[in-house]
Amino acid sequence: MANDNKLQNIIAHCKEYGFIFQSSEIYDGLSAVYDYGQYGSELKKNIRDYWWKSMTQMQDNIVGIDAAIFMHPTVWKASGHVDNFSDPMIDNKDSKKRYRVDHLIEGYAETLPEADAKSLLQKMDELLAKDDFAGLKTLIEDNKIKCAVSGTANWTDVRQFNLMFSTEMGAVASDNPEENKVYLRPETAQGIFVNFLNVQKTGRMKIPFGIAQTGKAFRNEIVARGFIFRMREFEQMEMQFFVRPGTQKEWYEHWKEARMKWHLSLGISPERYRFHDHVKLAHYADAACDIEYDFPMGFKEVEGIHSRTDFDLKNHQQYSGKKLTYFDTELNQHYVPYVVETSIGLDRTVMMLLSEAYEEQDLSTDEKQDSRVVLKFPPLVAPIKLAILPLTKKDGMPEIARQLMDECKPYFKCFYEEKDSIGKRYRRQDAIGTPFCVTIDGQTKEDNTVTIRHRDDMTQERVTLSSVKDIVLKAMQV
RNA sequence: GCGGGAGUAGCUCAGUCGGUAGAGCGACAGUCUUCCAAACUGUAGGUCGCGGGUUCGAAUCUCGUCUCCCGCUCCA
């Protein structure tokens, strides 16, 4: 199957079978925002639960929190988001290339003698500080700065791009809206940093230790695209691991390996993963890499592992005026811990599992044409674990099926259906990725056995009614 | 944001020269009682993405707009 069709087919399948719908679809949709339907939300929740369990319950030195989406505006000053991600941009009308204004001018300055460059950059900094966009455009035009692609100086006006969404807090409109401005967090990490001491003290945590959190984040991307890959509202699963300064390198390597193990535990083939080490590092990092998955549109980042140094805690210390140090009893000294972050996109993980699971199969024989679409989810994350199907709706079969439902329901999500031919019901479950179907037939009443049908190879085996629950539970272990 | 493509039933699509909309699948209710879709009967479902224009008349021509996909661009 051609990969460009694969993504389209997955999108269509997700809609048709209740996984993912476009937001506000009856109003023509809202760009790059999606809703999870009845099966999509189960899938997403199962992934989130598995991550949470792996990163908290299974770790002696990691605890979870749930920080608010709204935070004090100064948080984003301290984190660098206000200054680093509201860059003025300019487009060349001929080449249609877009540039960050500072990069464009800096690039030009490098071609100038040192003294000229210095005065140009100084002028630029002054204008940037005043948000004087008209002045910046004039500066570019006066210096006859050209586009590297078109070679022309035919520029649009300078426009500001803000990564963060903002809103106003408080009931009464202020004369100065800036006073009431709060942001929707662009990452969950800062909620962990500002609670670092609260958790450390109340949890009596000893370094090295981690704080985990899942939650929504919001970014006003210039171009949000690729189905649920890059959305304006998305969910992150992050863990910040606080370590003794100087040990960050070994912990970075530790988490790199640990997180890749987690990915592989989902049964995804190793050749679909690769590490991408960052060469150009962000302002806060001393090492960074991505775990990339081979999506239908190519290798793309699913998770990032970043050695964030003491950048965040140090800045929060400075902006808040509160000490954010840890007393290390072994070393008998205070220090600001270093941080190694693991940050995975939940929606991207959903998309990864969909891409991995989606398969169109041709089951034709000489006699007849046949095909099916199957989602080969690991049982742990499948929205429905077990479909319970009476072969017919007579002869007491539905009653036995209902009893089995009652037995299994408390342990995992089940689905009951008695309509249509058994083959049709199997195929419907394949399409939503249900790993097991149990069929109650005439023999069940005689000897308390049922057939259990396996999704991936479509084989069946006869088992006792009483063993069904444990078979499913066992398959759900990873 | 720029360029290209697309938008007709839940899904995939057809719709000729401008003359008021069709198929297959699916869904629902029955029949059949059968271990792997497409057997039979019946039913529901569409302001042809939205808005303006041309026309006696627009799914069709035209302009605008929204959304999706691809490429570029950007990206923690």
Coordinates of C-alpha atoms (C1' of nucleotides) in Angstrom, one line a residue:
Chain A
M1 CA 0.0 0.0 0.0
A2 CA 1.3 3.4 -0.9
N3 CA 2.1 5.4 2.2
D4 CA 0.3 8.6 1.2
N5 CA -2.9 6.6 1.0
K6 CA -2.2 4.8 4.3
L7 CA -2.5 8.0 6.3
Q8 CA -5.7 8.9 4.5
N9 CA -7.1 5.5 5.0
I10 CA -6.2 5.6 8.7
I11 CA -8.0 8.9 9.0
A12 CA -11.1 7.6 7.3
H13 CA -11.0 4.4 9.4
C14 CA -10.7 6.4 12.6
K15 CA -13.7 8.4 11.7
E16 CA -15.8 5.5 10.5
Y17 CA -15.2 3.4 13.6
G18 CA -15.5 6.0 16.3
F19 CA -11.8 6.7 17.1
I20 CA -11.2 10.3 16.1
F21 CA -13.4 13.0 14.8
Q22 CA -12.6 16.5 13.7
S23 CA -13.5 19.1 16.3
S24 CA -16.8 20.9 15.7
E25 CA -17.3 19.0 12.5
I26 CA -20.9 20.2 12.0
Y27 CA -19.6 23.8 11.9
D28 CA -17.0 22.9 9.3
G29 CA -14.4 21.9 11.9
L30 CA -11.7 23.9 13.7
S31 CA -8.3 23.7 12.2
A32 CA -5.9 21.2 13.7
V33 CA -8.2 20.3 16.6
Y34 CA -9.6 16.8 17.0
D35 CA -12.0 14.9 19.3
Y36 CA -11.6 11.3 20.5
G37 CA -14.7 9.2 20.1
Q38 CA -15.9 6.1 22.0
Y39 CA -13.0 3.8 21.0
G40 CA -10.3 6.5 20.5
S41 CA -10.8 7.7 24.1
E42 CA -10.4 4.2 25.5
L43 CA -7.3 3.7 23.4
K44 CA -5.8 7.0 24.6
K45 CA -6.7 6.3 28.2
N46 CA -5.1 2.8 28.1
I47 CA -1.9 4.3 26.7
R48 CA -1.9 7.0 29.4
D49 CA -2.6 4.5 32.1
Y50 CA 0.2 2.2 30.9
W51 CA 2.7 5.1 30.8
W52 CA 1.6 6.3 34.3
K53 CA 2.0 2.9 35.8
S54 CA 5.4 2.4 34.1
M55 CA 6.6 5.8 35.3
T56 CA 5.2 6.0 38.8
Q57 CA 3.9 2.7 40.3
M58 CA 6.9 0.7 38.9
Q59 CA 9.4 3.3 40.0
D60 CA 10.4 3.6 43.7
N61 CA 11.6 7.2 43.3
I62 CA 9.1 8.8 41.0
V63 CA 5.8 10.3 42.1
G64 CA 3.0 11.9 40.0
I65 CA 1.3 15.3 40.2
D66 CA -1.4 17.1 38.4
A67 CA -0.6 20.8 38.1
A68 CA -3.1 23.3 36.7
I69 CA -3.1 24.5 33.1
F70 CA -3.2 28.1 34.2
M71 CA 0.0 29.3 35.8
H72 CA 1.4 32.7 37.0
P73 CA 2.4 34.7 34.0
T74 CA 5.9 35.1 35.3
V75 CA 6.4 31.3 35.0
W76 CA 6.6 31.8 31.3
K77 CA 9.0 34.7 31.6
A78 CA 11.3 32.5 33.7
S79 CA 11.0 29.5 31.3
G80 CA 12.0 31.7 28.3
H81 CA 8.8 31.1 26.5
V82 CA 7.7 34.7 26.4
D83 CA 10.9 36.0 25.0
N84 CA 12.0 33.1 22.9
F85 CA 8.8 32.2 21.2
S86 CA 7.2 35.4 20.1
D87 CA 9.5 36.1 17.3
P88 CA 8.8 38.6 14.6
M89 CA 8.6 37.0 11.2
I90 CA 8.9 38.3 7.6
D91 CA 8.2 36.7 4.3
N92 CA 9.9 37.2 1.0
K93 CA 7.1 37.8 -1.6
D94 CA 9.0 36.3 -4.5
S95 CA 10.4 33.1 -3.0
K96 CA 7.6 32.8 -0.4
K97 CA 10.3 32.0 2.1
R98 CA 9.6 32.9 5.7
Y99 CA 12.3 34.1 8.0
R100 CA 12.7 35.0 11.6
V101 CA 13.6 38.7 11.5
D102 CA 16.5 38.3 13.9
H103 CA 17.9 35.4 12.0
L104 CA 17.7 37.3 8.7
I105 CA 19.4 40.3 10.1
E106 CA 22.0 38.3 12.0
G107 CA 22.8 36.3 8.8
Y108 CA 23.4 39.5 6.9
A109 CA 25.5 41.0 9.7
E110 CA 27.9 38.1 9.4
T111 CA 28.8 39.3 5.9
L112 CA 29.7 42.8 7.2
P113 CA 32.9 44.1 8.7
E114 CA 32.8 43.7 12.5
A115 CA 32.1 47.3 13.4
D116 CA 29.2 47.6 10.9
A117 CA 27.8 44.3 12.1
K118 CA 27.9 45.5 15.7
S119 CA 26.0 48.7 15.0
L120 CA 23.4 46.9 12.9
L121 CA 22.8 44.3 15.6
Q122 CA 22.6 47.0 18.2
K123 CA 19.9 48.8 16.2
M124 CA 18.1 45.5 15.7
D125 CA 18.1 44.8 19.4
E126 CA 16.7 48.2 20.2
L127 CA 13.9 47.8 17.7
L128 CA 13.1 44.2 18.9
A129 CA 13.0 45.5 22.5
K130 CA 10.4 48.1 21.5
D131 CA 8.4 45.7 19.3
D132 CA 8.9 48.2 16.6
F133 CA 7.9 46.1 13.6
A134 CA 7.8 49.0 11.1
G135 CA 11.2 50.0 12.2
L136 CA 12.6 46.5 11.7
K137 CA 11.2 46.4 8.2
T138 CA 12.8 49.8 7.4
L139 CA 16.1 48.4 8.8
I140 CA 15.9 45.4 6.5
E141 CA 15.1 47.6 3.5
D142 CA 17.7 50.3 4.3
N143 CA 20.4 47.6 4.4
K144 CA 19.0 46.1 1.2
I145 CA 19.0 42.6 2.8
K146 CA 18.0 40.1 0.3
C147 CA 16.4 36.7 0.4
A148 CA 18.9 33.9 -0.2
V149 CA 16.5 32.1 -2.5
S150 CA 15.0 34.7 -4.7
G151 CA 17.8 37.2 -4.3
T152 CA 15.2 40.0 -4.0
A153 CA 14.4 42.5 -1.2
N154 CA 10.6 42.3 -1.9
W155 CA 9.4 41.8 1.7
T156 CA 6.0 41.6 3.4
D157 CA 5.4 43.6 6.6
V158 CA 6.9 42.2 9.8
R159 CA 4.4 40.2 11.8
Q160 CA 4.5 38.7 15.2
F161 CA 4.0 35.1 15.9
N162 CA 3.0 34.0 19.4
L163 CA 3.5 30.4 20.3
M164 CA 1.3 30.7 23.5
F165 CA -2.4 31.1 23.6
S166 CA -3.5 33.7 26.2
T167 CA -6.8 34.6 27.9
E168 CA -7.8 36.9 30.7
M169 CA -8.3 35.9 34.2
G170 CA -10.8 37.7 36.5
A171 CA -14.4 38.8 36.0
V172 CA -13.9 42.5 35.4
A173 CA -12.2 43.8 32.3
S174 CA -9.2 45.8 33.1
D175 CA -8.2 49.0 31.5
N176 CA -4.9 47.3 30.8
P177 CA -5.7 43.8 29.5
E178 CA -2.0 42.9 29.9
E179 CA -2.5 42.9 33.7
N180 CA -5.0 40.1 33.6
K181 CA -3.3 38.1 30.9
V182 CA -2.7 34.4 31.6
Y183 CA -1.4 31.8 29.3
L184 CA -2.5 28.3 28.5
R185 CA 0.6 26.3 29.2
P186 CA 2.7 25.4 26.2
E187 CA 4.3 22.5 28.1
T188 CA 3.4 20.6 31.3
A189 CA 7.0 20.7 32.6
Q190 CA 6.8 24.0 34.3
G191 CA 4.1 22.8 36.6
I192 CA 6.6 20.3 37.8
F193 CA 9.4 22.8 38.3
V194 CA 7.4 25.2 40.3
N195 CA 6.2 22.4 42.6
F196 CA 9.7 20.9 42.9
L197 CA 10.2 21.9 46.6
N198 CA 6.6 21.1 47.5
V199 CA 6.9 17.6 46.4
Q200 CA 10.4 17.1 47.5
K201 CA 9.6 18.2 51.1
T202 CA 6.2 16.7 51.5
G203 CA 7.2 13.5 49.9
R204 CA 10.6 13.4 51.7
M205 CA 12.1 12.7 48.3
K206 CA 15.9 12.1 48.1
I207 CA 17.8 12.9 44.9
P208 CA 17.8 11.3 42.4
F209 CA 14.0 11.3 42.1
G210 CA 11.4 12.2 39.5
I211 CA 8.0 13.9 39.2
A212 CA 5.7 12.7 36.5
Q213 CA 2.6 14.4 35.0
T214 CA 0.2 13.9 32.1
G215 CA -1.9 16.7 30.8
K216 CA -3.0 19.1 28.0
A217 CA -0.7 21.7 26.6
F218 CA -1.4 24.3 23.9
R219 CA 0.7 25.7 21.1
N220 CA -0.4 28.1 18.5
E221 CA 1.7 26.4 15.8
I222 CA 2.2 28.3 12.5
V223 CA 1.4 25.2 10.6
A224 CA -0.4 22.5 12.5
R225 CA -0.9 19.4 10.4
G226 CA -0.6 15.7 9.9
F227 CA -3.9 14.6 11.5
I228 CA -3.3 14.3 15.3
F229 CA 0.5 14.6 14.9
R230 CA 0.7 18.3 15.3
M231 CA -2.4 19.7 17.0
R232 CA -2.9 23.1 18.7
E233 CA -4.3 21.3 21.8
F234 CA -2.5 18.2 22.7
E235 CA -1.6 16.0 25.6
Q236 CA 1.9 15.4 27.0
M237 CA 3.2 12.7 29.4
E238 CA 6.3 14.1 31.1
M239 CA 8.7 13.1 33.8
Q240 CA 11.3 15.4 35.2
F241 CA 14.1 13.6 36.9
F242 CA 16.2 15.6 39.5
V243 CA 19.8 14.6 39.8
R244 CA 23.1 15.7 41.4
P245 CA 25.0 18.1 39.2
G246 CA 27.6 16.3 37.2
T247 CA 25.6 13.1 37.1
Q248 CA 23.2 14.3 34.4
K249 CA 25.0 12.5 31.6
E250 CA 24.7 9.0 33.0
W251 CA 21.0 9.7 33.9
Y252 CA 20.4 11.0 30.4
E253 CA 21.8 7.7 29.0
H254 CA 19.7 5.7 31.6
W255 CA 16.4 7.3 30.5
K256 CA 17.2 7.1 26.9
E257 CA 17.5 3.4 27.2
A258 CA 14.6 3.0 29.6
R259 CA 12.2 4.9 27.4
M260 CA 13.2 2.9 24.3
K261 CA 12.5 -0.3 26.3
W262 CA 9.0 1.1 27.1
H263 CA 8.3 1.7 23.4
L264 CA 9.5 -1.8 22.5
S265 CA 7.4 -3.3 25.2
L266 CA 4.4 -2.3 23.2
G267 CA 5.4 -4.9 20.7
I268 CA 6.5 -2.4 18.0
S269 CA 9.3 -3.6 15.8
P270 CA 12.7 -2.0 16.6
E271 CA 13.4 -1.1 13.0
R272 CA 10.5 1.4 13.1
Y273 CA 12.3 3.3 15.8
R274 CA 15.4 5.4 15.7
F275 CA 17.2 7.9 17.9
H276 CA 17.8 11.4 16.6
D277 CA 20.4 13.3 18.5
H278 CA 20.0 17.0 18.5
V279 CA 23.0 18.9 17.2
K280 CA 21.6 22.3 17.7
L281 CA 20.5 22.4 21.3
A282 CA 17.7 24.5 22.8
H283 CA 18.5 27.3 25.1
Y284 CA 18.1 25.1 28.2
A285 CA 19.7 21.8 27.2
D286 CA 23.2 20.3 27.3
A287 CA 22.1 17.1 25.6
A288 CA 18.9 16.1 23.8
C289 CA 17.6 13.4 21.5
D290 CA 14.3 12.3 20.1
I291 CA 12.8 8.9 19.8
E292 CA 11.4 8.8 16.3
Y293 CA 8.9 6.4 14.8
D294 CA 8.5 5.6 11.1
F295 CA 5.0 7.1 10.6
P296 CA 3.2 6.8 7.2
M297 CA 4.7 10.2 6.4
G298 CA 8.2 9.2 7.5
F299 CA 10.3 9.2 10.7
K300 CA 8.9 11.8 13.2
E301 CA 9.4 12.6 16.8
V302 CA 7.3 10.8 19.4
E303 CA 9.3 11.4 22.5
G304 CA 12.1 13.7 23.5
I305 CA 14.7 13.0 26.2
H306 CA 16.5 16.2 27.2
S307 CA 19.2 17.0 29.7
R308 CA 17.8 20.4 30.8
T309 CA 20.6 21.3 33.2
D310 CA 19.6 23.5 36.1
F311 CA 18.2 26.1 33.7
D312 CA 14.6 25.9 34.8
L313 CA 15.0 25.7 38.5
K314 CA 17.7 28.4 38.5
N315 CA 15.5 30.8 36.5
H316 CA 12.5 30.2 38.7
Q317 CA 14.7 30.8 41.7
Q318 CA 15.8 34.1 40.2
Y319 CA 12.4 35.3 39.1
S320 CA 10.5 34.2 42.2
G321 CA 13.2 35.1 44.7
K322 CA 12.6 31.8 46.4
K323 CA 15.4 29.3 47.1
L324 CA 15.0 26.1 45.0
T325 CA 17.9 24.2 46.3
Y326 CA 18.3 20.7 47.7
F327 CA 20.4 19.7 50.7
D328 CA 22.4 16.6 49.8
T329 CA 23.2 14.8 53.1
E330 CA 25.8 12.7 51.5
L331 CA 27.8 15.6 50.1
N332 CA 26.7 17.8 53.0
Q333 CA 25.9 20.7 50.6
H334 CA 23.1 22.7 49.0
Y335 CA 22.7 22.8 45.2
V336 CA 20.2 23.4 42.5
P337 CA 19.5 20.0 41.0
Y338 CA 20.1 19.2 37.4
V339 CA 17.1 17.8 35.4
V340 CA 16.7 15.0 32.9
E341 CA 13.4 15.2 31.1
T342 CA 11.4 12.5 29.3
S343 CA 8.5 14.0 27.3
I344 CA 6.2 12.0 25.1
G345 CA 3.3 13.2 23.1
L346 CA 0.2 11.1 24.0
D347 CA -1.6 11.9 20.8
R348 CA 1.5 11.1 18.8
T349 CA 1.7 7.8 20.6
V350 CA -2.0 7.1 19.7
M351 CA -1.1 7.8 16.1
M352 CA 1.9 5.6 16.3
L353 CA -0.1 2.7 17.6
L354 CA -2.7 3.3 15.0
S355 CA -0.1 3.4 12.2
E356 CA 1.5 0.2 13.6
A357 CA -1.8 -1.6 14.1
Y358 CA -3.6 -0.7 10.9
E359 CA -3.5 -3.5 8.3
E360 CA -5.6 -4.1 5.1
Q361 CA -5.5 -7.8 4.4
D362 CA -6.5 -9.6 1.3
L363 CA -8.0 -13.0 2.3
S364 CA -9.1 -14.1 -1.1
T365 CA -9.2 -17.8 -2.0
D366 CA -9.7 -19.4 -5.3
E367 CA -13.5 -19.5 -4.6
K368 CA -14.1 -16.0 -3.4
Q369 CA -12.7 -12.6 -2.9
D370 CA -12.3 -11.5 0.7
S371 CA -10.5 -8.8 2.6
R372 CA -10.5 -7.3 6.1
V373 CA -9.2 -4.3 7.9
V374 CA -7.7 -5.2 11.2
L375 CA -6.1 -3.1 14.0
K376 CA -3.5 -5.2 15.7
F377 CA -3.3 -3.4 19.0
P378 CA -1.4 -4.9 21.9
P379 CA -4.3 -6.3 24.1
L380 CA -3.3 -3.9 26.9
V381 CA -4.2 -0.8 24.9
A382 CA -7.1 -2.2 22.8
P383 CA -10.3 -0.3 23.4
I384 CA -12.3 -3.5 23.8
K385 CA -10.6 -6.6 25.1
L386 CA -13.3 -9.2 24.6
A387 CA -16.3 -9.5 22.4
I388 CA -18.9 -12.0 23.7
L389 CA -21.1 -13.4 20.9
P390 CA -23.8 -16.0 21.1
L391 CA -23.8 -17.9 17.9
T392 CA -27.6 -17.5 17.7
K393 CA -30.0 -15.6 19.9
K394 CA -31.9 -18.8 20.8
D395 CA -31.5 -21.9 22.9
G396 CA -30.2 -20.1 26.0
M397 CA -27.0 -18.9 24.3
P398 CA -27.7 -15.2 25.1
E399 CA -28.2 -16.0 28.7
I400 CA -24.9 -17.8 29.0
A401 CA -23.2 -14.9 27.2
R402 CA -24.7 -12.4 29.6
Q403 CA -23.4 -14.3 32.5
L404 CA -19.9 -14.3 31.0
M405 CA -20.3 -10.5 30.5
D406 CA -21.1 -10.0 34.1
E407 CA -18.1 -12.1 35.1
C408 CA -15.6 -10.2 32.9
K409 CA -16.9 -6.7 33.0
P410 CA -15.3 -5.7 36.3
Y411 CA -11.8 -6.6 34.9
F412 CA -11.7 -5.3 31.4
K413 CA -13.9 -3.7 28.7
C414 CA -16.2 -6.2 27.0
F415 CA -18.7 -5.9 24.1
Y416 CA -21.8 -8.0 23.6
E417 CA -23.5 -8.5 20.3
E418 CA -26.0 -11.0 18.9
K419 CA -26.9 -9.4 15.6
D420 CA -25.7 -10.6 12.1
S421 CA -23.7 -13.6 11.1
I422 CA -20.8 -14.6 13.3
G423 CA -18.3 -13.8 10.5
K424 CA -19.6 -10.3 10.2
R425 CA -19.4 -9.8 13.9
Y426 CA -15.8 -11.1 13.9
R427 CA -14.8 -8.6 11.2
R428 CA -16.4 -5.7 13.0
Q429 CA -14.3 -6.5 16.1
D430 CA -11.2 -6.7 13.9
A431 CA -11.9 -3.2 12.6
I432 CA -11.7 -1.8 16.2
G433 CA -8.9 -4.0 17.3
T434 CA -10.6 -6.3 19.8
P435 CA -8.0 -9.1 20.5
F436 CA -10.5 -11.8 21.5
C437 CA -14.0 -13.0 20.5
V438 CA -15.7 -15.7 22.5
T439 CA -18.6 -17.5 20.8
I440 CA -21.2 -19.4 22.8
D441 CA -22.7 -22.2 20.7
G442 CA -24.9 -25.3 21.2
Q443 CA -22.1 -27.3 22.7
T444 CA -21.6 -24.7 25.5
K445 CA -24.7 -25.9 27.3
E446 CA -23.5 -29.5 27.1
D447 CA -19.9 -29.1 28.4
N448 CA -19.3 -25.5 29.4
T449 CA -16.8 -24.9 26.6
V450 CA -16.7 -22.0 24.1
T451 CA -14.6 -21.1 21.1
I452 CA -12.1 -18.2 21.6
R453 CA -11.1 -16.6 18.4
H454 CA -7.7 -14.8 18.0
R455 CA -7.8 -11.5 16.1
D456 CA -4.3 -11.6 14.4
D457 CA -4.3 -15.1 12.9
M458 CA -8.1 -15.7 13.0
T459 CA -7.6 -19.1 14.6
Q460 CA -10.0 -20.6 17.1
E461 CA -9.6 -22.9 20.1
R462 CA -12.0 -24.5 22.4
V463 CA -11.7 -23.6 26.0
T464 CA -13.7 -23.8 29.2
L465 CA -16.1 -21.0 29.9
S466 CA -14.4 -20.5 33.3
S467 CA -11.0 -19.9 31.8
V468 CA -11.9 -17.1 29.5
K469 CA -11.4 -14.3 32.0
D470 CA -7.9 -15.4 32.9
I471 CA -6.9 -15.9 29.2
V472 CA -7.7 -12.3 28.5
L473 CA -6.1 -11.0 31.7
K474 CA -2.9 -12.9 30.9
A475 CA -2.8 -11.5 27.4
M476 CA -3.1 -8.0 28.8
Q477 CA 0.2 -8.3 30.6
V478 CA 3.2 -6.8 28.7
Chain B
rG1 C1' 1.6 31.7 5.6
rC2 C1' 2.7 30.3 0.1
rG3 C1' 1.8 26.7 -4.0
rG4 C1' -0.9 22.2 -5.7
rG5 C1' -5.1 18.8 -5.0
rA6 C1' -9.8 17.8 -2.8
rG7 C1' -14.9 18.5 -0.3
rU8 C1' -21.9 15.1 -3.2
rA9 C1' -25.7 9.7 2.1
rG10 C1' -22.0 7.1 8.0
rC11 C1' -17.8 5.3 4.3
rU12 C1' -15.7 4.9 -1.0
rC13 C1' -17.2 7.3 -5.1
rA14 C1' -20.4 8.3 -10.0
rG15 C1' -23.2 12.4 -11.8
rU16 C1' -22.5 13.8 -19.6
rC17 C1' -23.9 20.1 -22.7
rG18 C1' -26.2 24.1 -16.7
rG19 C1' -32.4 21.2 -16.5
rU20 C1' -34.2 20.2 -8.7
rA21 C1' -29.3 13.5 -7.0
rG22 C1' -27.4 7.9 -7.9
rA23 C1' -24.5 3.2 -6.9
rG24 C1' -21.8 -0.1 -3.9
rC25 C1' -20.6 -0.9 1.0
rG26 C1' -22.3 0.4 5.9
rA27 C1' -26.5 1.3 9.6
rC28 C1' -31.4 0.0 11.4
rA29 C1' -35.9 -3.7 11.7
rG30 C1' -37.1 -8.5 10.2
rU31 C1' -36.1 -13.6 7.7
rC32 C1' -32.3 -17.4 7.9
rU33 C1' -29.7 -20.3 12.9
rU34 C1' -25.0 -20.8 10.0
rC35 C1' -17.9 -20.4 13.3
rC36 C1' -15.1 -15.8 9.5
rA37 C1' -17.7 -9.7 5.2
rA38 C1' -20.8 -8.7 0.6
rA39 C1' -28.0 -14.7 1.1
rC40 C1' -33.4 -12.7 1.3
rU41 C1' -37.3 -8.7 2.5
rG42 C1' -38.1 -3.9 4.2
rU43 C1' -36.6 1.1 6.2
rA44 C1' -34.0 5.4 7.3
rG45 C1' -30.3 8.8 5.6
rG46 C1' -28.2 14.5 1.2
rU47 C1' -29.7 22.9 1.7
rC48 C1' -24.2 18.5 -3.3
rG49 C1' -18.8 22.2 2.7
rC50 C1' -20.7 27.5 3.5
rG51 C1' -21.9 32.4 1.4
rG52 C1' -22.4 35.8 -2.8
rG53 C1' -22.7 36.4 -8.3
rU54 C1' -24.2 35.0 -13.6
rU55 C1' -28.7 32.5 -15.4
rC56 C1' -35.6 31.3 -16.6
rG57 C1' -32.8 27.5 -14.0
rA58 C1' -26.3 26.0 -10.6
rA59 C1' -23.7 19.8 -7.6
rU60 C1' -22.1 21.7 -12.6
rC61 C1' -19.8 28.3 -14.5
rU62 C1' -17.6 32.5 -11.4
rC63 C1' -15.8 35.1 -6.9
rG64 C1' -15.1 34.7 -1.8
rU65 C1' -14.7 31.8 2.6
rC66 C1' -14.0 27.3 5.8
rU67 C1' -11.9 22.5 6.3
rC68 C1' -8.7 18.3 5.0
rC69 C1' -4.5 16.1 2.2
rC70 C1' 0.6 16.8 -0.3
rG71 C1' 5.0 20.0 -0.9
rC72 C1' 7.6 24.4 1.0
rU73 C1' 8.3 27.0 5.5
rC74 C1' 8.4 26.8 11.1
rC75 C1' 9.2 23.8 15.4
rA76 C1' 10.9 22.9 22.5

